[in-house]
Short mmCIF file of C-alpha atoms in Angstrom, two decimals:
data_model
loop_
_atom_site.label_atom_id
_atom_site.label_comp_id
_atom_site.label_asym_id
_atom_site.label_seq_id
_atom_site.Cartn_x
_atom_site.Cartn_y
_atom_site.Cartn_z
CA MET A 103 6.51 -37.47 83.18
CA ALA A 104 8.77 -36.36 80.86
CA LYS A 105 12.53 -36.36 81.51
CA ASP A 106 14.43 -33.21 81.45
CA PRO A 107 17.35 -33.50 78.89
CA THR A 108 19.51 -30.87 80.57
CA ALA A 109 19.45 -32.76 83.97
CA HIS A 110 22.63 -34.56 84.42
CA SER A 111 22.70 -37.71 86.63
CA LEU A 112 25.62 -39.80 87.65
CA PRO A 113 25.31 -43.62 86.92
CA PRO A 114 24.56 -45.46 90.31
CA ASP A 115 27.84 -47.36 90.32
CA SER A 116 30.09 -44.15 89.93
CA PRO A 117 31.24 -42.36 93.17
CA SER A 118 30.19 -38.77 93.88
CA THR A 119 32.72 -36.02 92.78
CA ASP A 120 32.12 -34.21 95.94
CA SER A 121 33.64 -36.85 98.17
CA GLN A 122 36.65 -37.13 95.95
CA ALA A 123 39.64 -34.73 96.22
CA PRO A 124 42.04 -34.31 93.42
CA ASP A 125 45.11 -36.03 93.83
CA PHE A 126 47.46 -32.98 93.33
CA LEU A 127 45.58 -31.00 96.24
CA SER A 128 45.68 -33.77 98.49
CA THR A 129 49.28 -35.12 97.77
CA HIS A 130 50.99 -31.91 97.13
CA LEU A 131 49.35 -28.60 98.24
CA LEU A 132 47.73 -29.74 101.43
CA ASN A 133 50.95 -31.58 102.58
CA PRO A 134 52.94 -29.42 105.07
CA ARG A 135 56.49 -30.46 103.67
CA PRO A 136 55.96 -28.91 99.99
CA ARG A 137 54.29 -25.76 101.65
CA ARG A 138 57.35 -25.42 104.04
CA GLN A 139 59.70 -25.90 100.98
CA LEU A 140 57.79 -23.50 98.93
CA SER A 141 57.46 -20.85 101.64
CA LEU A 142 61.34 -19.82 101.24
CA TYR A 143 61.06 -19.38 97.50
CA LEU A 144 57.67 -17.36 97.99
CA PHE A 145 59.35 -15.33 100.93
CA GLY A 146 62.46 -14.54 98.59
CA ALA A 147 59.93 -13.50 95.66
CA THR A 148 57.99 -11.19 98.08
CA CYS A 149 61.38 -9.66 99.22
CA VAL A 150 62.44 -9.04 95.41
CA GLY A 151 59.20 -7.40 95.05
CA LEU A 152 59.52 -5.17 97.98
CA SER A 153 63.32 -4.43 97.14
CA ILE A 154 62.00 -3.32 93.45
CA PHE A 155 59.44 -1.06 95.18
CA ALA A 156 62.20 0.46 97.49
CA THR A 157 64.64 0.83 94.51
CA ARG A 158 62.11 2.62 92.38
CA ARG A 159 61.02 4.81 95.39
CA ALA A 160 64.60 5.90 96.00
CA LEU A 161 65.17 6.51 92.28
CA VAL A 162 62.06 8.71 91.98
CA ARG A 163 62.91 10.65 94.98
CA ARG A 164 66.42 11.33 93.59
CA TYR A 165 64.89 12.53 90.42
CA ILE A 166 62.20 14.84 92.00
CA ASP A 167 65.02 16.41 93.97
CA THR A 168 66.87 17.33 90.80
CA VAL A 169 63.75 18.90 88.98
CA PRO A 170 63.77 22.55 89.85
CA HIS A 171 60.58 24.10 91.48
CA PHE A 172 58.12 26.29 89.49
CA PHE A 173 59.67 29.54 90.28
CA GLN A 174 63.35 28.44 90.50
CA GLN A 175 65.80 29.08 87.51
CA SER A 176 66.65 26.04 85.54
CA ASN A 177 70.48 26.65 85.76
CA ALA A 178 70.69 27.22 89.41
CA PRO A 179 72.09 24.42 91.48
CA PRO A 180 69.76 22.36 93.91
CA ARG A 181 68.63 24.09 96.94
CA GLU A 182 69.88 21.21 99.23
CA ALA A 183 73.71 20.10 98.79
CA ILE A 184 74.33 16.53 97.61
CA SER A 185 75.98 14.57 100.21
CA LEU A 186 78.06 11.90 98.59
CA ARG A 187 78.41 9.75 101.66
CA LYS A 188 74.85 9.58 102.06
CA GLU A 189 74.25 8.71 98.45
CA ALA A 190 76.98 6.08 98.58
CA ALA A 191 75.33 4.59 101.74
CA GLU A 192 71.81 4.56 100.15
CA ALA A 193 73.17 2.89 97.06
CA LEU A 194 74.90 0.34 99.09
CA LYS A 195 71.83 -0.30 101.19
CA ILE A 196 69.66 -0.76 98.37
CA ALA A 197 72.03 -3.03 96.36
CA THR A 198 72.51 -5.16 99.42
CA ILE A 199 68.74 -5.51 99.88
CA ASN A 200 68.21 -6.44 96.28
CA VAL A 201 71.12 -9.07 96.34
CA LEU A 202 69.98 -10.63 99.36
CA SER A 203 66.33 -11.09 98.43
CA PHE A 204 67.34 -12.39 95.00
CA ALA A 205 69.63 -14.78 96.58
CA THR A 206 66.83 -15.89 98.99
CA MET A 207 64.60 -16.48 96.21
CA VAL A 208 67.15 -18.45 94.23
CA ILE A 209 68.09 -20.59 97.14
CA GLY A 210 64.50 -21.31 98.07
CA GLY A 211 63.67 -22.20 94.53
CA THR A 212 66.57 -24.63 94.31
CA LEU A 213 65.74 -26.08 97.40
CA TRP A 214 62.18 -26.72 96.52
CA ALA A 215 63.25 -28.04 93.13
CA PHE A 216 65.58 -30.61 94.61
CA ASP A 217 63.07 -31.44 97.38
CA VAL A 218 65.00 -30.48 100.44
CA SER A 219 63.22 -28.93 103.43
CA GLY A 220 65.95 -28.29 105.87
CA THR A 221 69.56 -28.12 106.55
CA ASP A 222 69.69 -31.33 108.18
CA GLU A 223 68.19 -33.05 105.18
CA LEU A 224 70.76 -31.27 102.94
CA ARG A 225 73.63 -32.22 105.27
CA GLU A 226 72.46 -35.85 105.13
CA ARG A 227 72.25 -35.87 101.35
CA VAL A 228 75.84 -34.41 100.90
CA ARG A 229 77.07 -37.19 103.25
CA ARG A 230 75.25 -39.84 101.35
CA MET A 231 76.88 -38.47 98.01
CA LYS A 232 80.25 -38.51 99.49
CA LYS A 233 79.84 -42.06 100.66
CA GLN A 234 78.64 -43.20 97.21
CA ARG A 235 81.72 -41.59 95.79
CA GLN A 236 84.00 -43.24 98.07
CA VAL A 237 82.25 -46.69 97.29
CA LYS A 238 82.60 -46.15 93.54
CA GLY A 239 86.36 -45.80 93.71
CA GLY A 240 86.96 -42.76 95.93
CA THR A 241 89.69 -40.21 95.15
CA ASN A 242 93.03 -41.50 93.84
CA VAL A 243 95.96 -39.45 95.46
CA GLU A 244 98.31 -40.08 92.56
CA GLN A 245 95.85 -39.14 90.06
CA ASP A 246 95.03 -35.80 91.95
CA LYS A 247 98.60 -35.00 92.07
CA ALA A 248 98.97 -35.70 88.34
CA VAL A 249 96.12 -33.44 87.52
CA GLU A 250 97.63 -30.72 89.80
CA ARG A 251 100.99 -31.15 88.17
CA GLU A 252 99.31 -30.83 84.65
CA PHE A 253 97.36 -27.65 85.70
CA GLU A 254 100.55 -25.93 87.10
CA GLU A 255 102.32 -26.73 83.83
CA PHE A 256 99.48 -25.12 82.08
CA LEU A 257 99.32 -22.08 84.08
CA GLY A 258 103.02 -21.95 84.98
CA PRO A 259 104.20 -19.63 82.13
CA SER A 260 101.35 -17.16 82.80
CA LEU A 261 101.89 -17.08 86.58
CA LYS A 262 105.57 -17.22 86.50
CA LYS A 263 105.64 -19.98 88.96
CA GLY A 264 106.77 -22.86 86.88
CA PRO A 265 110.54 -22.06 86.77
CA ARG A 266 110.71 -21.40 90.48
CA LYS A 267 109.30 -24.75 91.34
CA GLU A 268 111.79 -26.42 88.81
CA GLU A 269 114.73 -24.78 90.48
CA SER A 270 113.49 -25.66 94.11
CA GLN A 271 113.16 -29.35 92.95
CA LYS A 272 116.59 -29.27 91.34
CA SER A 273 118.12 -27.90 94.55
CA GLN A 274 116.30 -30.40 96.77
CA ASN A 275 117.63 -33.16 94.37
CA ARG A 276 121.19 -31.81 94.99
CA GLY A 277 120.76 -31.22 98.57
CA ASP A 278 121.33 -27.53 98.45
CA PRO A 279 119.86 -25.31 100.96
CA GLN A 280 117.49 -22.75 99.62
#
């Protein structure tokens, strides 16, 4: 019998590829934690898409309302009076939807990138970072006051607060009431 050169066979000591799942699928996509993290980002992306659709629909509807009908004079005003309050409310609604959907997508992507899956975990990480900062040296009160004074001296002339502070400090040193 002749062997078919197109037939592929695995060596007897190699495992079957059907029983092995790729590492990425088994460790990342099938794990519920990354799916939960990614779901907020995907929800935000879906909301961005829907808000873009709603925005385009409102703009097209507004444009169609301004185009004159076939037998209408082109220099005549639109049939319906334009309500500025209604237009402003619709613009505010659309802008709010756009901003909130984009913010949801950004927050979801950030949480996914930093491997945070909930508010409890985020709170715990912030507490841990604060403790690490305190262990490394913490905050020096004198150093903070020096930085504040330097900042006030820098912005004092532009904010016109520098001379008042100096006068109040002089009056406190003399014991004069303000």
